[in-house]
Every structure is written in C-alpha cells, then in structure tokens.
Amino acid sequence: MKATKPDAVIAAPVGRLCRPASLQINRLEDGSVIYQPEQERVHFLNQTAALALELCDGRRGFQEVEAQVAERFNLHEPGLNLTGDILQRFIAEGLVKLVSGPAAAAAGAPQANRRRGGVRRGVR
Amino acid sequence: MKRSFSVLDHEVTVTTDRPDWLERLDDIAVRADDPQPIRRTLHLRLRQGPDGILIEHEGQVCAQGEGLDLAIRALHLQINQLVLEPQREVLKLHAAAGTWRGRFFMVTGDRGAGKTTLLLKMMLDGAEMHCDETVLLHDGLLQTFPRKFYVKTGTLKCLPRVAAVCATKRAYPGFFGKQLYFADPTDFGLPWRSRAARPWAVFHLTPAFKKPPVMQPCPKVEMAKQLMMQTVNLAGDLGRHVAHVCRLVGTCRCYSLRVGGLEATAALLKKTLA
C-alpha cells in the first residue's frame, strides 16, 4: 500500500496587516471606494472586502481578520477562504502591508476605524 | 452684427460681418434661464478665412470649420469648452438631468444608451428637462449644464412630436456619422432652466431596446464605479473626484435601468420617481 501525503496546508503569512495611512477610504452603505494616491488607482470594494480592509489596522494578523469577517458575514462554510483571498489580493495591490510581529489581541475596531471618514488626506 | 446669450455664469457674444451667418447663430444660442450672475464675458468672432471659416476668441483663431455647418458646430463646441474650462474644481459627468413632479434626477449611461430620447419623452409627458449631456458635480450638488440637446435621427422615429419640431430645424453633421439637430425645451413651448440641487435619484441606463425595461436598485459602490467611468475630466486630484462621487451616491437613491421600449421605460421611470 502506497503511503499518501496529507493534503498540503498553506499557512497564512505571519505578521500583522496594516493599510497605508495614505489610503483615502470613502465609505458607502454597501461597501467602500478606496483611492490609492501613490498608484493613482481607485478600488471598489463590496462590504466583505471593505470590512477586511478596515480590520487591517496594524493590530491584527491574517487569522484575526479572517475570523472577524467570518463572524460578521457568517462565512463558516468549510474550505471557504474568501477573506484569505481578499487579503492576499490587498497585499498584491499594495492596499495592505504585512509587518512583522505578532498580532495584538484586538477586541473590536480601534478608534481610527470608528472615526467617520477614517483616513481622508486631501479630501474635503 | 452680433448675437449674445448666457451660459451659466458666462455672457457669450459672437460677432460676424456676414448677415446670412447671423441666423445660424440662433441654432446654437442657449436660452436657458439661469439664476447665476455673469462673472465672465466671452467674445468670439466668426469670419471667412482662406481655407475655411475661422472662429476667433479674444482675437486669436481657436478653431476652424470647412463650410458653415461644421463651423457652427465647432463654434458651439468652443463655447462649451470655454465655459467649462475654468470649472476645474468641479467634476464633469456625462449625464442628463430632469425634474419629475418636483423630484430632481440624473440619468447616466454610455453613448447610445437612450438618455436623450428617454428624457425628451419624459419632457413631452410633463417632466422638466434640464440637460442631456453634461452635469457638473461639486460637494454632492449637481449643476446642470445648459448645452443644446443633440437630437439624433434615431430619436425622431420614436417621438413624432420631436420629429415635427426638428423638421423645422436645420440638420447638422453629427459626431459619429449621423445627423443631429440642436434643440431645447423652448422649441416645444416649455421652459428651459438650469438647476443646482442634490438629486433625488440617479439612474444608470443600459440599452436593451427590444426587451422589456427593468428597474433595479443599484449598489452604491457600483453606481460610484459607473459614475467614475462617465467622468469627463478625470485629471487633477483624483482622490477628491472620488470623494465627490461617493458623497453624491451616498445621499441619493441609485437605480439600474435597463432601457426597453420607450413608453414602458418612461412609465417605469415615472413610477419610480413617484
């Protein structure tokens, strides 16, 4: 009998997720429109992606963000890795950076996220 | 000899030494009521040059047309450009706007989606039509831009009353091959007024003329995307433009309207605005 390898497990990157302070976040009732000044790009995010980005505040890692998004949107289906895909995409697009260090125990959103308007440099 | 009219806060004066050209200026003269005080005066001149008809602004040739039709059309474009040029802080959206029973609404969509035809139909049914091409956006407030409506030949087949009015008008060469007529509500005995207000609703049109019309709420993020795509002047502070668009969609209802038959589409639009 041939030995089979267990299914490969892709570990989530280690570190805290942090969005650049320069991002301009425009919140709408069903998502957010993000302006990225360095790249002069505009991103249109649905509610799930918008929340994931909000949670990338430098205090949480992959698992914490995924868990909170799953909780908020009831995404508990096994094998579903929507938030992980979104976060990988954010990193690839430069919307989020992975910084070293363990995630802090973040219970709830920090003040920066609660403030209406968030980071809005250059926006009147 | 001259013709004078106002466009938003601009007084426009066009002079010519050709009496037969003077009546042509009436084809593009804007007769919209606008409460804004005049802040700038534009002096343009139409004269014959060696290779065509020249358009001068402040003594400088700024455009030229081969033949009178193209020259008048070029003059019309030049006037609009000169009026819009100083408005750098505002976002220029490719959209039409009207008011139905007191509710101010904006209609956007790609060229050929049916904006002008639908709004002309609404106008004939009792709506006030403000503009069919450009709306200026600043801080969530829409300012309609009183450009003469471009009535294309496709519209005439759908709206016999419009066809009857256009039969009395001169056809000009269109921008995409077909002819167009310069028209405005006063041609139908109706008032033409500019309006600056927050819209009650924004509609994004997609054409499907052979199918029944469908109206659906449009996610605000999606509407923001559509409006960004219909923005004419995406230059300068893009972040500010994005913020203006988001402020607009955040404060009004947003709908996707699949445009089907004209009667049914107009009925659906009126029902939604009721």
PDB file of N, CA, C and O in Angstrom, chain A residues 24 26-35 40-42 44-46 120 122-124, chain B residues 89 138-139 218-221 224-225 228 236-240 242-243 246-247 249-250:
ATOM      1  N   GLN A  24      -7.259  56.696   0.907  1.00  0.00           N
ATOM      2  CA  GLN A  24      -8.450  57.506   1.176  1.00  0.00           C
ATOM      3  C   GLN A  24      -9.662  56.588   1.072  1.00  0.00           C
ATOM      4  O   GLN A  24      -9.949  56.048   0.004  1.00  0.00           O
ATOM      5  N   ASN A  26     -13.587  55.951   1.246  1.00  0.00           N
ATOM      6  CA  ASN A  26     -14.920  56.561   1.148  1.00  0.00           C
ATOM      7  C   ASN A  26     -15.946  55.475   1.429  1.00  0.00           C
ATOM      8  O   ASN A  26     -16.156  54.578   0.612  1.00  0.00           O
ATOM      9  N   ARG A  27     -16.557  55.573   2.586  1.00  0.00           N
ATOM     10  CA  ARG A  27     -17.493  54.518   2.993  1.00  0.00           C
ATOM     11  C   ARG A  27     -18.877  54.756   2.428  1.00  0.00           C
ATOM     12  O   ARG A  27     -19.394  55.877   2.492  1.00  0.00           O
ATOM     13  N   LEU A  28     -19.473  53.704   1.900  1.00  0.00           N
ATOM     14  CA  LEU A  28     -20.853  53.738   1.426  1.00  0.00           C
ATOM     15  C   LEU A  28     -21.616  52.642   2.134  1.00  0.00           C
ATOM     16  O   LEU A  28     -21.012  51.781   2.773  1.00  0.00           O
ATOM     17  N   GLU A  29     -22.930  52.640   1.999  1.00  0.00           N
ATOM     18  CA  GLU A  29     -23.708  51.677   2.792  1.00  0.00           C
ATOM     19  C   GLU A  29     -23.484  50.233   2.364  1.00  0.00           C
ATOM     20  O   GLU A  29     -23.743  49.312   3.129  1.00  0.00           O
ATOM     21  N   ASP A  30     -22.998  50.016   1.145  1.00  0.00           N
ATOM     22  CA  ASP A  30     -22.794  48.639   0.702  1.00  0.00           C
ATOM     23  C   ASP A  30     -21.351  48.355   0.296  1.00  0.00           C
ATOM     24  O   ASP A  30     -21.083  47.447  -0.489  1.00  0.00           O
ATOM     25  N   GLY A  31     -20.432  49.123   0.821  1.00  0.00           N
ATOM     26  CA  GLY A  31     -19.024  48.890   0.523  1.00  0.00           C
ATOM     27  C   GLY A  31     -18.214  50.163   0.663  1.00  0.00           C
ATOM     28  O   GLY A  31     -18.656  51.114   1.312  1.00  0.00           O
ATOM     29  N   SER A  32     -17.061  50.170   0.074  1.00  0.00           N
ATOM     30  CA  SER A  32     -16.200  51.359   0.146  1.00  0.00           C
ATOM     31  C   SER A  32     -15.515  51.582  -1.195  1.00  0.00           C
ATOM     32  O   SER A  32     -15.273  50.635  -1.942  1.00  0.00           O
ATOM     33  N   VAL A  33     -15.216  52.841  -1.442  1.00  0.00           N
ATOM     34  CA  VAL A  33     -14.417  53.190  -2.615  1.00  0.00           C
ATOM     35  C   VAL A  33     -13.095  53.731  -2.081  1.00  0.00           C
ATOM     36  O   VAL A  33     -13.073  54.675  -1.294  1.00  0.00           O
ATOM     37  N   ILE A  34     -12.027  53.107  -2.495  1.00  0.00           N
ATOM     38  CA  ILE A  34     -10.706  53.415  -1.954  1.00  0.00           C
ATOM     39  C   ILE A  34      -9.879  54.107  -3.015  1.00  0.00           C
ATOM     40  O   ILE A  34      -9.773  53.616  -4.147  1.00  0.00           O
ATOM     41  N   TYR A  35      -9.277  55.202  -2.636  1.00  0.00           N
ATOM     42  CA  TYR A  35      -8.327  55.857  -3.544  1.00  0.00           C
ATOM     43  C   TYR A  35      -6.918  55.649  -3.006  1.00  0.00           C
ATOM     44  O   TYR A  35      -6.643  55.906  -1.832  1.00  0.00           O
ATOM     45  N   GLU A  40      -2.307  56.086  -7.978  1.00  0.00           N
ATOM     46  CA  GLU A  40      -3.422  56.768  -8.644  1.00  0.00           C
ATOM     47  C   GLU A  40      -4.462  55.751  -9.114  1.00  0.00           C
ATOM     48  O   GLU A  40      -4.900  55.751 -10.269  1.00  0.00           O
ATOM     49  N   ARG A  41      -4.824  54.872  -8.199  1.00  0.00           N
ATOM     50  CA  ARG A  41      -5.808  53.834  -8.534  1.00  0.00           C
ATOM     51  C   ARG A  41      -7.020  53.947  -7.614  1.00  0.00           C
ATOM     52  O   ARG A  41      -6.913  54.381  -6.466  1.00  0.00           O
ATOM     53  N   VAL A  42      -8.146  53.529  -8.159  1.00  0.00           N
ATOM     54  CA  VAL A  42      -9.385  53.526  -7.381  1.00  0.00           C
ATOM     55  C   VAL A  42      -9.861  52.080  -7.274  1.00  0.00           C
ATOM     56  O   VAL A  42      -9.872  51.357  -8.274  1.00  0.00           O
ATOM     57  N   PHE A  44     -12.978  49.515  -5.867  1.00  0.00           N
ATOM     58  CA  PHE A  44     -14.379  49.467  -5.459  1.00  0.00           C
ATOM     59  C   PHE A  44     -14.596  48.169  -4.689  1.00  0.00           C
ATOM     60  O   PHE A  44     -14.526  47.085  -5.273  1.00  0.00           O
ATOM     61  N   LEU A  45     -14.821  48.280  -3.401  1.00  0.00           N
ATOM     62  CA  LEU A  45     -14.911  47.096  -2.545  1.00  0.00           C
ATOM     63  C   LEU A  45     -16.339  46.846  -2.087  1.00  0.00           C
ATOM     64  O   LEU A  45     -17.033  47.786  -1.682  1.00  0.00           O
ATOM     65  N   ASN A  46     -16.726  45.562  -2.109  1.00  0.00           N
ATOM     66  CA  ASN A  46     -18.026  45.230  -1.530  1.00  0.00           C
ATOM     67  C   ASN A  46     -17.900  45.231  -0.004  1.00  0.00           C
ATOM     68  O   ASN A  46     -16.822  45.498   0.542  1.00  0.00           O
ATOM     69  N   ARG A 120      -8.502  60.355   5.378  1.00  0.00           N
ATOM     70  CA  ARG A 120      -9.030  61.084   4.228  1.00  0.00           C
ATOM     71  C   ARG A 120      -8.121  62.225   3.849  1.00  0.00           C
ATOM     72  O   ARG A 120      -8.546  63.354   3.690  1.00  0.00           O
ATOM     73  N   GLY A 122      -6.340  64.895   1.971  1.00  0.00           N
ATOM     74  CA  GLY A 122      -6.566  65.552   0.695  1.00  0.00           C
ATOM     75  C   GLY A 122      -8.014  65.538   0.239  1.00  0.00           C
ATOM     76  O   GLY A 122      -8.315  65.956  -0.850  1.00  0.00           O
ATOM     77  N   VAL A 123      -8.897  65.051   1.081  1.00  0.00           N
ATOM     78  CA  VAL A 123     -10.303  65.035   0.679  1.00  0.00           C
ATOM     79  C   VAL A 123     -11.066  66.010   1.540  1.00  0.00           C
ATOM     80  O   VAL A 123     -10.944  65.987   2.758  1.00  0.00           O
ATOM     81  N   ARG A 124     -11.816  66.857   0.876  1.00  0.00           N
ATOM     82  CA  ARG A 124     -12.581  67.850   1.633  1.00  0.00           C
ATOM     83  C   ARG A 124     -13.885  67.249   2.108  1.00  0.00           C
ATOM     84  O   ARG A 124     -14.485  66.451   1.429  1.00  0.00           O
TER      85      ARG A 124
ATOM     86  N   GLU B  89     -12.508  72.798 -10.398  1.00  0.00           N
ATOM     87  CA  GLU B  89     -12.800  72.161  -9.115  1.00  0.00           C
ATOM     88  C   GLU B  89     -13.993  71.217  -9.201  1.00  0.00           C
ATOM     89  O   GLU B  89     -14.239  70.435  -8.293  1.00  0.00           O
ATOM     90  N   HIS B 138     -20.200  69.062  -7.593  1.00  0.00           N
ATOM     91  CA  HIS B 138     -19.303  69.614  -6.580  1.00  0.00           C
ATOM     92  C   HIS B 138     -19.955  69.447  -5.216  1.00  0.00           C
ATOM     93  O   HIS B 138     -21.071  69.925  -4.998  1.00  0.00           O
ATOM     94  N   ASP B 139     -19.256  68.760  -4.325  1.00  0.00           N
ATOM     95  CA  ASP B 139     -19.755  68.546  -2.963  1.00  0.00           C
ATOM     96  C   ASP B 139     -21.164  67.947  -2.927  1.00  0.00           C
ATOM     97  O   ASP B 139     -21.998  68.362  -2.117  1.00  0.00           O
ATOM     98  N   CYS B 218     -29.527  49.880  -7.511  1.00  0.00           N
ATOM     99  CA  CYS B 218     -28.125  49.676  -7.885  1.00  0.00           C
ATOM    100  C   CYS B 218     -27.266  49.849  -6.626  1.00  0.00           C
ATOM    101  O   CYS B 218     -27.409  50.855  -5.914  1.00  0.00           O
ATOM    102  N   PRO B 219     -26.402  48.895  -6.330  1.00  0.00           N
ATOM    103  CA  PRO B 219     -25.496  49.107  -5.185  1.00  0.00           C
ATOM    104  C   PRO B 219     -24.732  50.424  -5.347  1.00  0.00           C
ATOM    105  O   PRO B 219     -24.328  50.774  -6.453  1.00  0.00           O
ATOM    106  N   LYS B 220     -24.559  51.103  -4.240  1.00  0.00           N
ATOM    107  CA  LYS B 220     -23.940  52.433  -4.323  1.00  0.00           C
ATOM    108  C   LYS B 220     -22.489  52.351  -4.791  1.00  0.00           C
ATOM    109  O   LYS B 220     -22.010  53.236  -5.513  1.00  0.00           O
ATOM    110  N   VAL B 221     -21.802  51.299  -4.390  1.00  0.00           N
ATOM    111  CA  VAL B 221     -20.419  51.140  -4.855  1.00  0.00           C
ATOM    112  C   VAL B 221     -20.397  50.963  -6.375  1.00  0.00           C
ATOM    113  O   VAL B 221     -19.552  51.533  -7.067  1.00  0.00           O
ATOM    114  N   ALA B 224     -21.078  54.309  -7.966  1.00  0.00           N
ATOM    115  CA  ALA B 224     -19.876  55.144  -7.910  1.00  0.00           C
ATOM    116  C   ALA B 224     -18.926  54.763  -9.052  1.00  0.00           C
ATOM    117  O   ALA B 224     -18.350  55.636  -9.720  1.00  0.00           O
ATOM    118  N   LYS B 225     -18.798  53.464  -9.286  1.00  0.00           N
ATOM    119  CA  LYS B 225     -17.931  52.994 -10.363  1.00  0.00           C
ATOM    120  C   LYS B 225     -18.445  53.480 -11.726  1.00  0.00           C
ATOM    121  O   LYS B 225     -17.674  53.967 -12.556  1.00  0.00           O
ATOM    122  N   MET B 228     -17.800  57.165 -12.105  1.00  0.00           N
ATOM    123  CA  MET B 228     -16.380  57.446 -12.379  1.00  0.00           C
ATOM    124  C   MET B 228     -16.072  57.181 -13.853  1.00  0.00           C
ATOM    125  O   MET B 228     -15.294  57.899 -14.481  1.00  0.00           O
ATOM    126  N   GLY B 236      -6.180  65.966 -12.350  1.00  0.00           N
ATOM    127  CA  GLY B 236      -6.024  66.716 -11.109  1.00  0.00           C
ATOM    128  C   GLY B 236      -6.119  65.790  -9.918  1.00  0.00           C
ATOM    129  O   GLY B 236      -5.584  64.689  -9.932  1.00  0.00           O
ATOM    130  N   ASP B 237      -6.838  66.241  -8.919  1.00  0.00           N
ATOM    131  CA  ASP B 237      -6.914  65.481  -7.671  1.00  0.00           C
ATOM    132  C   ASP B 237      -7.974  64.373  -7.806  1.00  0.00           C
ATOM    133  O   ASP B 237      -9.152  64.584  -7.544  1.00  0.00           O
ATOM    134  N   LEU B 238      -7.515  63.208  -8.201  1.00  0.00           N
ATOM    135  CA  LEU B 238      -8.437  62.087  -8.412  1.00  0.00           C
ATOM    136  C   LEU B 238      -9.136  61.684  -7.112  1.00  0.00           C
ATOM    137  O   LEU B 238     -10.317  61.327  -7.121  1.00  0.00           O
ATOM    138  N   GLY B 239      -8.396  61.766  -6.011  1.00  0.00           N
ATOM    139  CA  GLY B 239      -8.987  61.421  -4.718  1.00  0.00           C
ATOM    140  C   GLY B 239     -10.161  62.317  -4.382  1.00  0.00           C
ATOM    141  O   GLY B 239     -11.175  61.857  -3.834  1.00  0.00           O
ATOM    142  N   ARG B 240     -10.053  63.569  -4.735  1.00  0.00           N
ATOM    143  CA  ARG B 240     -11.157  64.494  -4.476  1.00  0.00           C
ATOM    144  C   ARG B 240     -12.356  64.159  -5.369  1.00  0.00           C
ATOM    145  O   ARG B 240     -13.501  64.198  -4.939  1.00  0.00           O
ATOM    146  N   VAL B 242     -13.130  61.240  -6.492  1.00  0.00           N
ATOM    147  CA  VAL B 242     -13.749  60.031  -5.939  1.00  0.00           C
ATOM    148  C   VAL B 242     -14.648  60.414  -4.757  1.00  0.00           C
ATOM    149  O   VAL B 242     -15.782  59.937  -4.632  1.00  0.00           O
ATOM    150  N   ALA B 243     -14.128  61.290  -3.908  1.00  0.00           N
ATOM    151  CA  ALA B 243     -14.900  61.714  -2.730  1.00  0.00           C
ATOM    152  C   ALA B 243     -16.197  62.410  -3.143  1.00  0.00           C
ATOM    153  O   ALA B 243     -17.256  62.191  -2.538  1.00  0.00           O
ATOM    154  N   CYS B 246     -18.655  59.790  -4.343  1.00  0.00           N
ATOM    155  CA  CYS B 246     -19.183  58.995  -3.216  1.00  0.00           C
ATOM    156  C   CYS B 246     -20.178  59.810  -2.390  1.00  0.00           C
ATOM    157  O   CYS B 246     -21.174  59.275  -1.904  1.00  0.00           O
ATOM    158  N   ARG B 247     -19.892  61.089  -2.238  1.00  0.00           N
ATOM    159  CA  ARG B 247     -20.819  61.944  -1.495  1.00  0.00           C
ATOM    160  C   ARG B 247     -22.163  62.010  -2.226  1.00  0.00           C
ATOM    161  O   ARG B 247     -23.221  62.007  -1.615  1.00  0.00           O
ATOM    162  N   VAL B 249     -23.503  59.687  -4.433  1.00  0.00           N
ATOM    163  CA  VAL B 249     -24.270  58.427  -4.399  1.00  0.00           C
ATOM    164  C   VAL B 249     -24.687  58.072  -2.974  1.00  0.00           C
ATOM    165  O   VAL B 249     -25.673  57.369  -2.775  1.00  0.00           O
ATOM    166  N   GLY B 250     -23.940  58.585  -2.006  1.00  0.00           N
ATOM    167  CA  GLY B 250     -24.278  58.300  -0.617  1.00  0.00           C
ATOM    168  C   GLY B 250     -25.534  59.000  -0.143  1.00  0.00           C
ATOM    169  O   GLY B 250     -26.123  58.612   0.864  1.00  0.00           O
TER     170      GLY B 250
END
